[in-house]
Structures are given as C-alpha cells and as structure tokens.
GROMACS .gro file of C-alpha atoms in nm:
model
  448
    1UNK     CA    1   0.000   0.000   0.000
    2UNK     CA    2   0.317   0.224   0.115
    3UNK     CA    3   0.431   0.182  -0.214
    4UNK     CA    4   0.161   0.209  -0.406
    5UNK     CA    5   0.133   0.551  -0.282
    6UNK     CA    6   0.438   0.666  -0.307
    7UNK     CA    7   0.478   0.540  -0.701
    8UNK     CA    8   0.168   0.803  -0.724
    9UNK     CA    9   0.355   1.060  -0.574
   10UNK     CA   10   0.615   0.993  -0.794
   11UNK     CA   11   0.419   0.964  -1.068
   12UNK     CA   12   0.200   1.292  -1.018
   13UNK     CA   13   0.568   1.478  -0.922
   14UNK     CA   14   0.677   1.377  -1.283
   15UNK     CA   15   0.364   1.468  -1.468
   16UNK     CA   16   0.412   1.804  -1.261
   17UNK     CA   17   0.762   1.863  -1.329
   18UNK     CA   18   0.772   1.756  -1.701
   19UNK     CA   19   0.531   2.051  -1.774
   20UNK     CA   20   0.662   2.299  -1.544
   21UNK     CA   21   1.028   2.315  -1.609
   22UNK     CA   22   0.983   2.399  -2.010
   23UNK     CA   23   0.769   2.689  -1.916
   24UNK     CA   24   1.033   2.789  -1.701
   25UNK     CA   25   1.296   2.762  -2.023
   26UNK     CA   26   1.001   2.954  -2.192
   27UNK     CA   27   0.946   3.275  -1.956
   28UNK     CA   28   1.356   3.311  -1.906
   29UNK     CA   29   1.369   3.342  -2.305
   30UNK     CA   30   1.090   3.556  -2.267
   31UNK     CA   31   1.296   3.830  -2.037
   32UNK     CA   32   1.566   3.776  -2.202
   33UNK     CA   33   1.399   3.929  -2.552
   34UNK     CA   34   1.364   4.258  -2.289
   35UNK     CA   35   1.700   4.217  -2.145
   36UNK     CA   36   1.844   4.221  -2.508
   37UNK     CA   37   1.566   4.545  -2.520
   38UNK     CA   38   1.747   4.721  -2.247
   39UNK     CA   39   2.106   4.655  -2.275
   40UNK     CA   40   2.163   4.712  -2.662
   41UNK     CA   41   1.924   5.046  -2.619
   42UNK     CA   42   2.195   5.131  -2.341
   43UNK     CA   43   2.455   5.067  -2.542
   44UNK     CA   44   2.302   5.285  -2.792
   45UNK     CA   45   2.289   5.576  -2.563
   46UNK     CA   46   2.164   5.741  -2.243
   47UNK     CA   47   1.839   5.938  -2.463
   48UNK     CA   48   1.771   5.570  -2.657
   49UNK     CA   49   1.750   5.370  -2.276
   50UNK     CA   50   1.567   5.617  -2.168
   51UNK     CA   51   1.307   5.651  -2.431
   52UNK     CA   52   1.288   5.268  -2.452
   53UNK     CA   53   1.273   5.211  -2.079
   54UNK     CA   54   0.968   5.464  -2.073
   55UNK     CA   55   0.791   5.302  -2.369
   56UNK     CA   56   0.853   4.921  -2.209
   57UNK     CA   57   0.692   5.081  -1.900
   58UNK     CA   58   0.385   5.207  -2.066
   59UNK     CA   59   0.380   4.883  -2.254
   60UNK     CA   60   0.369   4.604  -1.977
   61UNK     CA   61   0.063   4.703  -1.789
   62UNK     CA   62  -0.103   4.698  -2.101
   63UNK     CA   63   0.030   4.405  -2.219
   64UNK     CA   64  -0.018   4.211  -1.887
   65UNK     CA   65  -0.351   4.299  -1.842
   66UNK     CA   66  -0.483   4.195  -2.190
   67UNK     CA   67  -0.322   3.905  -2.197
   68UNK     CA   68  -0.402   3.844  -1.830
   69UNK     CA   69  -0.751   3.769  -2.024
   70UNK     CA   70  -0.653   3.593  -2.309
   71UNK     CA   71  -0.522   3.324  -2.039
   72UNK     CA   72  -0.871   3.235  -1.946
   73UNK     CA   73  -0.823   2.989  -2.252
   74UNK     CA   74  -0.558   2.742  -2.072
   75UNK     CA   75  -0.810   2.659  -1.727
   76UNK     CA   76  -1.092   2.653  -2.014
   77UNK     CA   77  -0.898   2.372  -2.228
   78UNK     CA   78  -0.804   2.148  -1.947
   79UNK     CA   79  -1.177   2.145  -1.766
   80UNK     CA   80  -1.265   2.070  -2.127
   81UNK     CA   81  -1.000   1.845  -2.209
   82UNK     CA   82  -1.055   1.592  -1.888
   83UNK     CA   83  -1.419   1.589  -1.950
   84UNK     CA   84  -1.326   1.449  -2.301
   85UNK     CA   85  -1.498   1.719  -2.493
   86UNK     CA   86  -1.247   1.818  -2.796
   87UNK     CA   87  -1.493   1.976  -2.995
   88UNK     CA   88  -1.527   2.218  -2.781
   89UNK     CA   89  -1.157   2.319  -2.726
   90UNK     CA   90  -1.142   2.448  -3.072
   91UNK     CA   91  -1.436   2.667  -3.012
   92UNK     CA   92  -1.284   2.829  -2.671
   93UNK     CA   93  -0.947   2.879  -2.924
   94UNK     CA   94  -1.128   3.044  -3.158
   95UNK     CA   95  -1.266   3.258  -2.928
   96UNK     CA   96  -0.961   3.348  -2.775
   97UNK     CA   97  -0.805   3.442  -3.127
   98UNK     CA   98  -1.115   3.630  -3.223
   99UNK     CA   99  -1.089   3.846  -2.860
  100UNK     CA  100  -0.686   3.860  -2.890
  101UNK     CA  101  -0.759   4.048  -3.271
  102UNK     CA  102  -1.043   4.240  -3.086
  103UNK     CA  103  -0.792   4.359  -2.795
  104UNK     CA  104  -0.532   4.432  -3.009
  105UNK     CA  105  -0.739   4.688  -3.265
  106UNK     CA  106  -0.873   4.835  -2.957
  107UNK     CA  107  -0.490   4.888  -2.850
  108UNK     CA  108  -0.403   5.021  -3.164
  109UNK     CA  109  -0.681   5.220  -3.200
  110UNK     CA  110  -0.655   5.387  -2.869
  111UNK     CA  111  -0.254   5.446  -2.875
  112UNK     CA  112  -0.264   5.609  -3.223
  113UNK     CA  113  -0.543   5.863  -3.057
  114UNK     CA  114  -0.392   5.939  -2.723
  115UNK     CA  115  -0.039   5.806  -2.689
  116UNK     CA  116   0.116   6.115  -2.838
  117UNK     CA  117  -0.073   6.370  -2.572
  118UNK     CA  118  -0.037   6.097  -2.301
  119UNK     CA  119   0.393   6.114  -2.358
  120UNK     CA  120   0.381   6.544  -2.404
  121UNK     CA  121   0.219   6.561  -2.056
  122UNK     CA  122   0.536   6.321  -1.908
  123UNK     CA  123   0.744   6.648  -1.962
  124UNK     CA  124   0.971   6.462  -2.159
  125UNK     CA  125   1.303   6.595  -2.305
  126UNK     CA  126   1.238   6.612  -2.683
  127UNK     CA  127   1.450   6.359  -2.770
  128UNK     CA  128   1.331   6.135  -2.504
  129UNK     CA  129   0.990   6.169  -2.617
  130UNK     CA  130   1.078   6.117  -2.957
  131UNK     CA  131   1.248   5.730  -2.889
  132UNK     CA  132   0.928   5.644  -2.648
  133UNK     CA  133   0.695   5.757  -2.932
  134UNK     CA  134   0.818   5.588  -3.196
  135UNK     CA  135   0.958   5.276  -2.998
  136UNK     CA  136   0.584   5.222  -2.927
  137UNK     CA  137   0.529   5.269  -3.264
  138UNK     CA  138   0.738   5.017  -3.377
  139UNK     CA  139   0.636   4.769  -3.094
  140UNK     CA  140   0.290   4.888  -3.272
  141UNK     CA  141   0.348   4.636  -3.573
  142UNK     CA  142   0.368   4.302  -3.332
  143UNK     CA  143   0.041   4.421  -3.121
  144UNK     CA  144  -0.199   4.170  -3.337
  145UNK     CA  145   0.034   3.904  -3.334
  146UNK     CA  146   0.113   3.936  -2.958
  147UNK     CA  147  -0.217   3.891  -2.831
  148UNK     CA  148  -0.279   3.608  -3.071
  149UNK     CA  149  -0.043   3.421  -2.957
  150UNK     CA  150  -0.148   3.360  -2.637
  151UNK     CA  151  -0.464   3.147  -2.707
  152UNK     CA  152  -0.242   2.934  -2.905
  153UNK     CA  153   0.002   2.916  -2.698
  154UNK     CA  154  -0.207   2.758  -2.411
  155UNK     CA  155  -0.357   2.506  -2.621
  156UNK     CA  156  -0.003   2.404  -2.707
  157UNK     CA  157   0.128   2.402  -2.311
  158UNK     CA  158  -0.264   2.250  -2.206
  159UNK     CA  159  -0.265   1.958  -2.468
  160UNK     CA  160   0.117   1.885  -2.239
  161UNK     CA  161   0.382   2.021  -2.486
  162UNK     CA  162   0.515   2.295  -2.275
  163UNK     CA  163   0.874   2.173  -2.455
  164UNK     CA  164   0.738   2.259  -2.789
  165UNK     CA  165   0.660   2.606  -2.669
  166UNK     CA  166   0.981   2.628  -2.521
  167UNK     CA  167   1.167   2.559  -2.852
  168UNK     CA  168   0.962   2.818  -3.015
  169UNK     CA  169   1.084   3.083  -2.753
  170UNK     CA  170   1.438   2.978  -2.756
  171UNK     CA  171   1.457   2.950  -3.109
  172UNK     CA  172   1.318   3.330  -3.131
  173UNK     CA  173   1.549   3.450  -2.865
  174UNK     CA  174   1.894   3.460  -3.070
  175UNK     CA  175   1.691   3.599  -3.359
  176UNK     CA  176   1.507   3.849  -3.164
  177UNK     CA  177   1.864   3.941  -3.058
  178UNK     CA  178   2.037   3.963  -3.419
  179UNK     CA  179   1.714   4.169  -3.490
  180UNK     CA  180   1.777   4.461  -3.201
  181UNK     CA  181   2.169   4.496  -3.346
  182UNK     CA  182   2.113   4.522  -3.693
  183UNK     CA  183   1.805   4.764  -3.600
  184UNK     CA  184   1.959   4.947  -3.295
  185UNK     CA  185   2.288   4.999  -3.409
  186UNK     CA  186   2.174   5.012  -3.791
  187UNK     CA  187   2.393   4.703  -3.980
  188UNK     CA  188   2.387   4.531  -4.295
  189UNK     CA  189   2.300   4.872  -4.429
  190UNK     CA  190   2.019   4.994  -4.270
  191UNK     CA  191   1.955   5.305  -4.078
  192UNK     CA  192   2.070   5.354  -3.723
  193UNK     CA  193   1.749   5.353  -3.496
  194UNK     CA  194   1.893   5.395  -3.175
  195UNK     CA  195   1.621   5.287  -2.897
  196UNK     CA  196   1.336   5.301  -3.181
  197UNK     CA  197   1.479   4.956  -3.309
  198UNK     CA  198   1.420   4.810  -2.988
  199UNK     CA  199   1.045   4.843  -3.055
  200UNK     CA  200   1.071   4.735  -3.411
  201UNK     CA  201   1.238   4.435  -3.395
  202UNK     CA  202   1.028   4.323  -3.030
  203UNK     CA  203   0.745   4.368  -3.349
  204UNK     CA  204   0.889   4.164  -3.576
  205UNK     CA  205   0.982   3.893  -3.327
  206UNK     CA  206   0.592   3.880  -3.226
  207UNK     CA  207   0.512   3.810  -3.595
  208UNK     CA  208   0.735   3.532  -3.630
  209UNK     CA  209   0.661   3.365  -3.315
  210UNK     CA  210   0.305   3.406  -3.421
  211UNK     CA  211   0.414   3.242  -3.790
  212UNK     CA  212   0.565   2.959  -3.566
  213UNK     CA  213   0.273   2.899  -3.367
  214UNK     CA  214  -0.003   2.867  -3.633
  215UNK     CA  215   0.248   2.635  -3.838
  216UNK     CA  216   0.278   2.420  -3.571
  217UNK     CA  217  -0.103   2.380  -3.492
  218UNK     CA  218  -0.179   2.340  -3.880
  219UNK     CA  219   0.050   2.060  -3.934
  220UNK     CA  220   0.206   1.878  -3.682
  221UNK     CA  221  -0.074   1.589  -3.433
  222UNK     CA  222  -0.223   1.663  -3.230
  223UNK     CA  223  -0.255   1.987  -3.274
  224UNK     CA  224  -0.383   1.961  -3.635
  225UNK     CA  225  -0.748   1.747  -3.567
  226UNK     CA  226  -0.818   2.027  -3.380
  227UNK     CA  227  -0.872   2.252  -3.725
  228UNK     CA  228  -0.836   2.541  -3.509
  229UNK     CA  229  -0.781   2.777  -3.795
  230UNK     CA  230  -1.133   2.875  -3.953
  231UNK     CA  231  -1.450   3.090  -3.947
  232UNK     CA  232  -1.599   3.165  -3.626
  233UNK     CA  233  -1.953   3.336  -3.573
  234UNK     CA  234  -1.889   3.437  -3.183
  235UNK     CA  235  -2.147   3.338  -2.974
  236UNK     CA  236  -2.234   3.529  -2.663
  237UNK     CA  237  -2.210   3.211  -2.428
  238UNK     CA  238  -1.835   3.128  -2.492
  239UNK     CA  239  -1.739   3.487  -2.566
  240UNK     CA  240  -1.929   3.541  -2.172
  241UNK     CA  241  -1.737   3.248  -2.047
  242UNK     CA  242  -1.424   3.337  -2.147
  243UNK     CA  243  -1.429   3.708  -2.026
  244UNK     CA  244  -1.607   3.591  -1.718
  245UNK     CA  245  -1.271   3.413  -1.608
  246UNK     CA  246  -1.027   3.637  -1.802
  247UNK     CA  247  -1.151   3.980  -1.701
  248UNK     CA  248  -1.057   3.904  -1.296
  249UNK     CA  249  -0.776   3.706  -1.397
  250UNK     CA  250  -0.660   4.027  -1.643
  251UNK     CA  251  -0.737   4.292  -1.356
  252UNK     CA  252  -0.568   4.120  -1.037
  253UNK     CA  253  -0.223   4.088  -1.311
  254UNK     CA  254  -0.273   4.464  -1.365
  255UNK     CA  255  -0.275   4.544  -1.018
  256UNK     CA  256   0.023   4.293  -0.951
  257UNK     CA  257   0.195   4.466  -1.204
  258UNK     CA  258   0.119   4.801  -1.187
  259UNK     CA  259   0.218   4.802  -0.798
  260UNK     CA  260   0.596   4.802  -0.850
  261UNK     CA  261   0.531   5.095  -1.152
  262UNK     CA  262   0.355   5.294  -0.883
  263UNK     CA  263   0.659   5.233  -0.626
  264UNK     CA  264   0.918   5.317  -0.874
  265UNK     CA  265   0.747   5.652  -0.871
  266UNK     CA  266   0.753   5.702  -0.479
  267UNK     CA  267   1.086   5.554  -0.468
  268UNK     CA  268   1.235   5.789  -0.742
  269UNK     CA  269   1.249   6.106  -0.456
  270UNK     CA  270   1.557   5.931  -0.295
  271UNK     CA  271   1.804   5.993  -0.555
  272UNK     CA  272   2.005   5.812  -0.803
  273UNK     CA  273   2.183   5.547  -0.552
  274UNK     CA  274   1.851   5.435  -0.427
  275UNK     CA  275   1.684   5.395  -0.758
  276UNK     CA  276   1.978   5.191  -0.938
  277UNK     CA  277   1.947   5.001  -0.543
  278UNK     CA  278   1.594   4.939  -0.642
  279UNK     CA  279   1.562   4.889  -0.976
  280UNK     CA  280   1.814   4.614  -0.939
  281UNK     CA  281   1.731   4.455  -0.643
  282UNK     CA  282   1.379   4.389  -0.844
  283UNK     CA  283   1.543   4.298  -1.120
  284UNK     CA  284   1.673   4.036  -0.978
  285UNK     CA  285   1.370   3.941  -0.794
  286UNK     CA  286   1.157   3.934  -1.122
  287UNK     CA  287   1.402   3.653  -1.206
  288UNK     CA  288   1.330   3.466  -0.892
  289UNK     CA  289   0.973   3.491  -0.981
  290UNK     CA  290   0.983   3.298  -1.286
  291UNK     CA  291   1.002   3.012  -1.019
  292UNK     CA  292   0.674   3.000  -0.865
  293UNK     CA  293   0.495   3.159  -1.193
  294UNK     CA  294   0.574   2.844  -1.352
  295UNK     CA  295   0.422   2.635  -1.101
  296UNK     CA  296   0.138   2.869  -1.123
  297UNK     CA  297   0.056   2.770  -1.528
  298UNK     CA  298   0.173   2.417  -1.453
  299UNK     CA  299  -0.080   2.376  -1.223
  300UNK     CA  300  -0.337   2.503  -1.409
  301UNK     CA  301  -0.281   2.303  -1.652
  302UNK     CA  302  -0.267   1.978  -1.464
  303UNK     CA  303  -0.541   2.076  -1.199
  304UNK     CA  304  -0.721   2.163  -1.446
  305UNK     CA  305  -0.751   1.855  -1.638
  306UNK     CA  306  -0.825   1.638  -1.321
  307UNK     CA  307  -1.112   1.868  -1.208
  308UNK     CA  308  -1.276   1.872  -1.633
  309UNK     CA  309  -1.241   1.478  -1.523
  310UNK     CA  310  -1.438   1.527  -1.234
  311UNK     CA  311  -1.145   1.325  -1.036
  312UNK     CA  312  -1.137   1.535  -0.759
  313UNK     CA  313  -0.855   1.309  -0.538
  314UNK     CA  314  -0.629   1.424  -0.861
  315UNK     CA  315  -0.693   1.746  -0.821
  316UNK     CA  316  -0.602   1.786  -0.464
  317UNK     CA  317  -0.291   1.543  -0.495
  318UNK     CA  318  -0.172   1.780  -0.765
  319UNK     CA  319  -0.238   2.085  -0.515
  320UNK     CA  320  -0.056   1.948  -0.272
  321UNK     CA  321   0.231   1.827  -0.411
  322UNK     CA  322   0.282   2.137  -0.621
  323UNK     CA  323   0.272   2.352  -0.314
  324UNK     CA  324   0.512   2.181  -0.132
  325UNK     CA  325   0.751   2.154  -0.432
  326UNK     CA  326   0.732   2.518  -0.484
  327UNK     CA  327   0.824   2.593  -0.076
  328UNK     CA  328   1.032   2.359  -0.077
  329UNK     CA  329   1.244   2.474  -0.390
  330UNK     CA  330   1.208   2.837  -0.260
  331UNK     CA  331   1.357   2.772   0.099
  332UNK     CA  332   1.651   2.664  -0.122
  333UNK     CA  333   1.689   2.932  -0.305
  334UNK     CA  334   1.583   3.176  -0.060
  335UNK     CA  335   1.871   3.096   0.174
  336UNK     CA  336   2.124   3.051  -0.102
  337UNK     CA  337   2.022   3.432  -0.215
  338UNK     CA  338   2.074   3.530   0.174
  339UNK     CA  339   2.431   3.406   0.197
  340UNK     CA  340   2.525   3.514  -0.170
  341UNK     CA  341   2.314   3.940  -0.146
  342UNK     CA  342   2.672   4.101  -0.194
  343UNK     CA  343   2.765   3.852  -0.469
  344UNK     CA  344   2.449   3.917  -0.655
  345UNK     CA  345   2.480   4.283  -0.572
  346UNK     CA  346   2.773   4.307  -0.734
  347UNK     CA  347   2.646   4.160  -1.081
  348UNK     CA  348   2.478   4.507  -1.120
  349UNK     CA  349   2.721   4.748  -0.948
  350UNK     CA  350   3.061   4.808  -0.828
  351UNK     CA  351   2.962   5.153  -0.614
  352UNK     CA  352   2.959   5.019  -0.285
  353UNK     CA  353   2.719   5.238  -0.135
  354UNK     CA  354   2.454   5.110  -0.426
  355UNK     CA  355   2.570   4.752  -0.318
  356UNK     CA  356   2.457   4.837   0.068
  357UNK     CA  357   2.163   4.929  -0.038
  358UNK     CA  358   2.069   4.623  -0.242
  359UNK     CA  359   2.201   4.419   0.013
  360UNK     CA  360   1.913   4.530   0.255
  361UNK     CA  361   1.661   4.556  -0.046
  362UNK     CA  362   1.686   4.214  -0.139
  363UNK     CA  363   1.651   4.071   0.237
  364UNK     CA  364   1.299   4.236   0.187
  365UNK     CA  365   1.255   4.056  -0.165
  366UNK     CA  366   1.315   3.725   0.035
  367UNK     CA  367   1.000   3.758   0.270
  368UNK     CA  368   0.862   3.911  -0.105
  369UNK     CA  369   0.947   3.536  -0.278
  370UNK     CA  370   0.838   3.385   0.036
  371UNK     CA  371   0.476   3.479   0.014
  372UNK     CA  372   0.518   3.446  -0.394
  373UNK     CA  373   0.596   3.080  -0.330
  374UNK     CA  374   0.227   3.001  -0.184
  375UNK     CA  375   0.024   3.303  -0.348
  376UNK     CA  376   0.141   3.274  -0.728
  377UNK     CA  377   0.096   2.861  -0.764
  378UNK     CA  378  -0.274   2.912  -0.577
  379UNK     CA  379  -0.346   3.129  -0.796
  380UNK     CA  380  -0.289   2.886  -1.029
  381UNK     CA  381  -0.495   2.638  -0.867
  382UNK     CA  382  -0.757   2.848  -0.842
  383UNK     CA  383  -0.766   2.937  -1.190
  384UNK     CA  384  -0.773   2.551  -1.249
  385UNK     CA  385  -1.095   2.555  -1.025
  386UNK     CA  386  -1.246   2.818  -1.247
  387UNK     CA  387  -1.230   3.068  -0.957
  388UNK     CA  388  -1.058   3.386  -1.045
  389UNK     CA  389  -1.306   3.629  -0.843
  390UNK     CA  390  -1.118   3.538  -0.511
  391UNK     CA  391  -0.761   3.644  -0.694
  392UNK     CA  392  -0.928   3.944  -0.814
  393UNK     CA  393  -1.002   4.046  -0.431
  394UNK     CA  394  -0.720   3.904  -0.288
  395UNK     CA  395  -0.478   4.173  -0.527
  396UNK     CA  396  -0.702   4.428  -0.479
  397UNK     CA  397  -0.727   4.414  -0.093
  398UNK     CA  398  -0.327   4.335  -0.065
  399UNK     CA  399  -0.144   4.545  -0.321
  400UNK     CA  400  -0.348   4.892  -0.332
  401UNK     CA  401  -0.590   4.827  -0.011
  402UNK     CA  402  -0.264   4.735   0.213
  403UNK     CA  403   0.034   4.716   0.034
  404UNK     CA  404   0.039   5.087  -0.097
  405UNK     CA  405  -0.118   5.298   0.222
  406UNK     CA  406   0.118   5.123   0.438
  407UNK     CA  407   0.395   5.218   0.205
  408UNK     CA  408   0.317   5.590   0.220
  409UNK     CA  409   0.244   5.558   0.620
  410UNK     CA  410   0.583   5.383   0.650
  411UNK     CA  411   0.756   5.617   0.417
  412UNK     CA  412   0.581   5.935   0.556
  413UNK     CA  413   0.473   5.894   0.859
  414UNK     CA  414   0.738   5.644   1.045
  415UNK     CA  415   1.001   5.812   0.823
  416UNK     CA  416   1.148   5.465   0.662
  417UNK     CA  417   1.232   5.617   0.331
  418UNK     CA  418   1.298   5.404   0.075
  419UNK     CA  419   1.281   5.051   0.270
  420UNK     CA  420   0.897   5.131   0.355
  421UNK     CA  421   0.765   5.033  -0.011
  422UNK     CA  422   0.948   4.683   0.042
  423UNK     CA  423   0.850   4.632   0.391
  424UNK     CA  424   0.459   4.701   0.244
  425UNK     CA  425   0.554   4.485  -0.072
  426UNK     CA  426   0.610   4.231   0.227
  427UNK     CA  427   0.341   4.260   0.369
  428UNK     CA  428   0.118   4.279   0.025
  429UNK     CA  429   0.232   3.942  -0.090
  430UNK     CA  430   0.208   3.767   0.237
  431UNK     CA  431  -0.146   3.920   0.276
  432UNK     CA  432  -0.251   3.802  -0.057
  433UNK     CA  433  -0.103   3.454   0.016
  434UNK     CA  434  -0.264   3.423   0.301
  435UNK     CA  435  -0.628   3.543   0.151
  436UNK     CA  436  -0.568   3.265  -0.120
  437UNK     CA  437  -0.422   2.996   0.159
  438UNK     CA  438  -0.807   3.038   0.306
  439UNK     CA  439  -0.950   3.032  -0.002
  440UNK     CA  440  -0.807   2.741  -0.145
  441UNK     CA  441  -0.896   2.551   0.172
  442UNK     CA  442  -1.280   2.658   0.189
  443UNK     CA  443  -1.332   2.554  -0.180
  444UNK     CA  444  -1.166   2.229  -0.146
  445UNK     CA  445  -1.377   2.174   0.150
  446UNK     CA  446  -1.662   2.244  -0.037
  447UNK     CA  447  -1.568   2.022  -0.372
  448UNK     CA  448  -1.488   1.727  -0.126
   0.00000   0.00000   0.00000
C-alpha cells in the first residue's frame, strides 16, 4: 500500500515537473527578448534607454492585463480536455483568437489617438519623447500578433507540450537578438534607430513567433485534428465564459503589475543610488519569480484537467504536491540568495554604497518570494478551479488596499524612506497569500 502511494507521488511529481520546467525555459527566453531590449538600447545611448525604458513601462501594464484575459483559454482547455470534450476546445481557441484580434485593434486604435498627448504631458526631453513615441510605434506592428499568440500558446502548453513552446521561444530568442543589433545599431545597411529599433524588432519577433505557432497547430498531431484555424460566428455564451474568467484574472495581473510601476514613482524622490538600489534589487527578484509563476501555469494546466475529469482526489494530490515543491524549492533558493546578497549585488554594481543598499533591499525581496511561493501557484490552482473572483479580491485588498497605504504611512509617517515600499511589498504578498491559503482551503472543502 506504502508503495503504491508513493509510485503516485512519484508519478503525479513527474507529470508536474515535465510541464513545469519547459515553461520555465520559456518565460527566461521571454525576459531575455527585454533584457536584449534594455542593454543594446543602453549601449546605444543614455536618450535611446531612456526613451525605450519609458515606452517598455507604458507597454507592460497593457500588455499584462490583456493578456491576463486571453489566459482564461488554458483553465478553459483542461476542464474541457478531462471531460473528453475536444470539440469544444477548438471553439474556446477560436474565441480566444477572435478576442486577442479584438484587444489588439482596440490597442491600436486607442494608442494612435492618445499616446502622443499621453507622452507630451510626461514632460519629456524632446529627444526622449521622440524614442518612447516611436519605440511604441514600432512595438505597434507586433500588437496583433502578440495577443494572438497567447490562445495558441495555451492550447499548445494545455494539450502537455510545454517543450514545444519552449523551442519556439528559444529559437526566437537569438533571432530576436540579431534583430535589435542590426536595427539598434543600424547594420547590414540599414539606418541607425537607436532605442526606436528596440520596438521594431520586439514587433517583428511577435510576428514570427506568431508564424511559428499557427504552423505548428496546422500541421504537426495533435494539434492539427483540432482545425483550429477557420471561421468563427462568436457566440455570446463562450465569448461570456471566457471574459467571465479572463476579465478578474486580467485585472488582479494589472494590479500585480502596476504596484511596482507605482513604487518606482515614490521611490524615485531618494536619488540616483537608491533607484539603481531598487531597480536592481527587483530585477533580480523578477528573475526569482519565474520560479513559482511556472508552477502557477503548470498547475493550471494539470489541476485543471483532473477537475474537467471530475477526479477530484487528482486534483487535490496535484495541489498538494505542487505547493510543497514550490516551498520547498524556494527555501533553497531563498537561503542561497541570503548568503550570496553582496555577490548578486555586485552583478549590477561596483559603487559600494549602491551595493549596501541592495544588500538590505533584497533581504525584503526574500520575505517578497516567500509569500510568492504560496500566493502565485494558488493562484494557479484556483484558476484551475475556475475561480478567479477570489484572486481578483485578494490583489485588490493586498497590493493597493494594504500594500500601498502602508507604504506611504511607512515612508511618511514612520520616516522609513525608501525601505517602507518593500516592507509594504512584504506585507502585500504575504497578505494576498494568506487570503488565497483560506480560499483554497474553503473551496476544497466544499468540492470534497
């Protein structure tokens, strides 16, 4: 019996793994198309960072929040896939492609018309404003693409092939790279864009990914019985559906994301040392995070297929064994970044006082990955459950009802400068984990 159970532990810890470490592959290539963004546009020039840096930050609420919606489509396949229904899979894809063309009009639509009087009122320096502008711009030509890829994308990582997608994203990372040089620095003959060539070739790179994608899904099993590519009249149930578990899911990644943006801000009043302290003591942490965000769409994924199969004991053997993979892994990594702060500080600087600073920043990012390691793989759970409405009010209570007033009172009030946005980002995260903790244990109560 012993071992009986412990071959489905070991079983259910492979099934987990084998999806969840090629989506890990997948989001590193992912920031490393913006690292190549950011360094080469530094290289470039002070104006061209500058202008890009702005543009990326205008860019990635926008970009997580839409897409934030388009993700409804992976919890939808895998209820649908382990209740067996594959007709129906193609119709929640074709939805999501019809909505990700939808969203990304709407964004082009909307930046042509107020983009330029949105950057004038930044009180830009000329030139700045000029790189932001047409950075955007050239990020502009991948918008349809981008959002289209993400409903194919999760059919790809739901049907199991996270590797596939992974070999996509690799395989676009060294071009995506070749594309920023040649554009940036203007090679093989063409015109020098500075900063602007940042956006243009993050545009191409979205088109070819999407080219990859819808290759893949038209010819190669099993992707291809699923004839996702054809007419759909959108119907008001499944277009209802879909935004009824995107639109929270969408919002409470906004407000994730748009947290730090807002921080930056508040953070920016304690000079130059402080902000390079910040910016890469988060920088660093963002890497950390692709840890338990992978366990988050690996779990929806395989959650997600047990509950369509109405095998509820799968479910919550999946839950539990991907939560305490994820703590454990982060206790490891957690105390390795404790011993090693001054190592890791030094990747980024050599001014010591900057170092100092980082030092104590990223002690704060540790309690920060802490509460990430039960709050961002629940959420995944939950999205597996179909419940997104809890993670909508679980970010908004934590980052703007607690996480930012405390901030200010810390910062203003107690007279903690800088270190009072981390010690509220603390105390965010662990609020939201602990929201979802409760959560997670009422509905499974209630599913039995």
């Amino acid at each position: 019996m012993i071992k009986a159970l412990d071959r489905n532990y070991r079983d259910k810890l492979h099934r987990l793994l084998s999806v969840m470490l090629p989506i890990i592959c997948t989001q590193i290539a992912i920031m490393g198309m913006n690292f190549f963004d950011a360094s080469m546009s530094g290289q470039a020039g002070d104006v061209d960072l500058a202008g890009a840096a702005i543009g990326g930050n205008i860019w990635m609420p926008i970009q997580t929040g839409f897409s934030g919606i388009l993700m409804a489509a992976m919890p939808l396949i895998a209820n649908l896939l382990g209740a067996g229904e594959k007709q129906k899979i193609t119709v929640v894809v074709r939805h999501g492609l019809f909505l990700g063309l939808s969203f990304a009009l709407l964004v082009l639509a909307g930046g042509a018309a107020f983009l330029p009087h949105f950057l004038q009122n930044m009180g830009l320096a000329p030139e700045v404003y000029h790189v932001a502008l047409w950075y955007l711009a050239g990020l502009g030509l991948g918008v349809i693409p981008f959002f289209m890829i993400t409903p194919l994308r999760s059919l790809v990582d739901t049907l199991g092939y996270t590797h596939l997608t992974m070999r996509i994203y690799l395989l676009a990372l060294p071009i995506n790279a070749c594309l920023n040089y040649v554009l940036i620095f203007g090679k093989l003959g063409l015109p020098r864009l500075g900063g602007i060539g940042a956006g243009v070739a993050s545009g191409l790179t979205f088109w070819l990914l999407l080219s990859i994608f819808a290759w893949v899904i038209s010819n190669l099993e099993p992707f291809k019985s699923y004839h996702i590519f054809g007419f759909v009249r959108p119907a008001y149930t499944w277009l209802k559906e879909y935004l009824r578990i995107g639109v929270p899911m969408g919002i409470s990644i906004f407000m994730e994301t748009s947290i730090f943006g807002v921080v930056a801000l508040f953070i920016a009043k304690f000079g130059t040392e402080t902000i390079a302290a910040h910016q890469a003591a988060l920088n660093f942490s963002s890497l950390v995070y692709m840890m338990p965000l992978s366990f988050s769409l690996a779990l929806t994924i395989v959650v997600g297929v047990e509950y369509g199969a109405k095998n509820f004991q799968g479910a919550r053997d999946y839950v539990n064994i991907g939560l305490q993979t994820s703590l454990g892994i982060a206790g490891f990594y957690m105390l390795g970044e404790y011993f090693l702060r001054e190592q890791i500080a030094l990747i980024y600087t050599a001014n010591p006082e900057v170092v100092a600073l980082v030092k104590v920043f990223l002690l704060y990012a540790i309690g920060w990955q802490a509460g990430d390691a039960i709050a961002a793989p629940i959420q995944g759970i939950l999205r597996a459950y179909k419940d997104v409405d809890a993670t909508f009010w679980a970010s908004m209570l934590a980052y703007w009802g607690i996480c930012l007033p405390l901030g200010l009172f810390l910062d203003y009030k107690v007279g903690n400068g800088a270190f009072a946005y981390w010690q509220s980002l603390d105390c965010g995260v662990i609020s939201s984990a602990t929201l979802l903790s409760i959560r997670l244990m009422w509905l499974q109560r209630k599913i039995g």
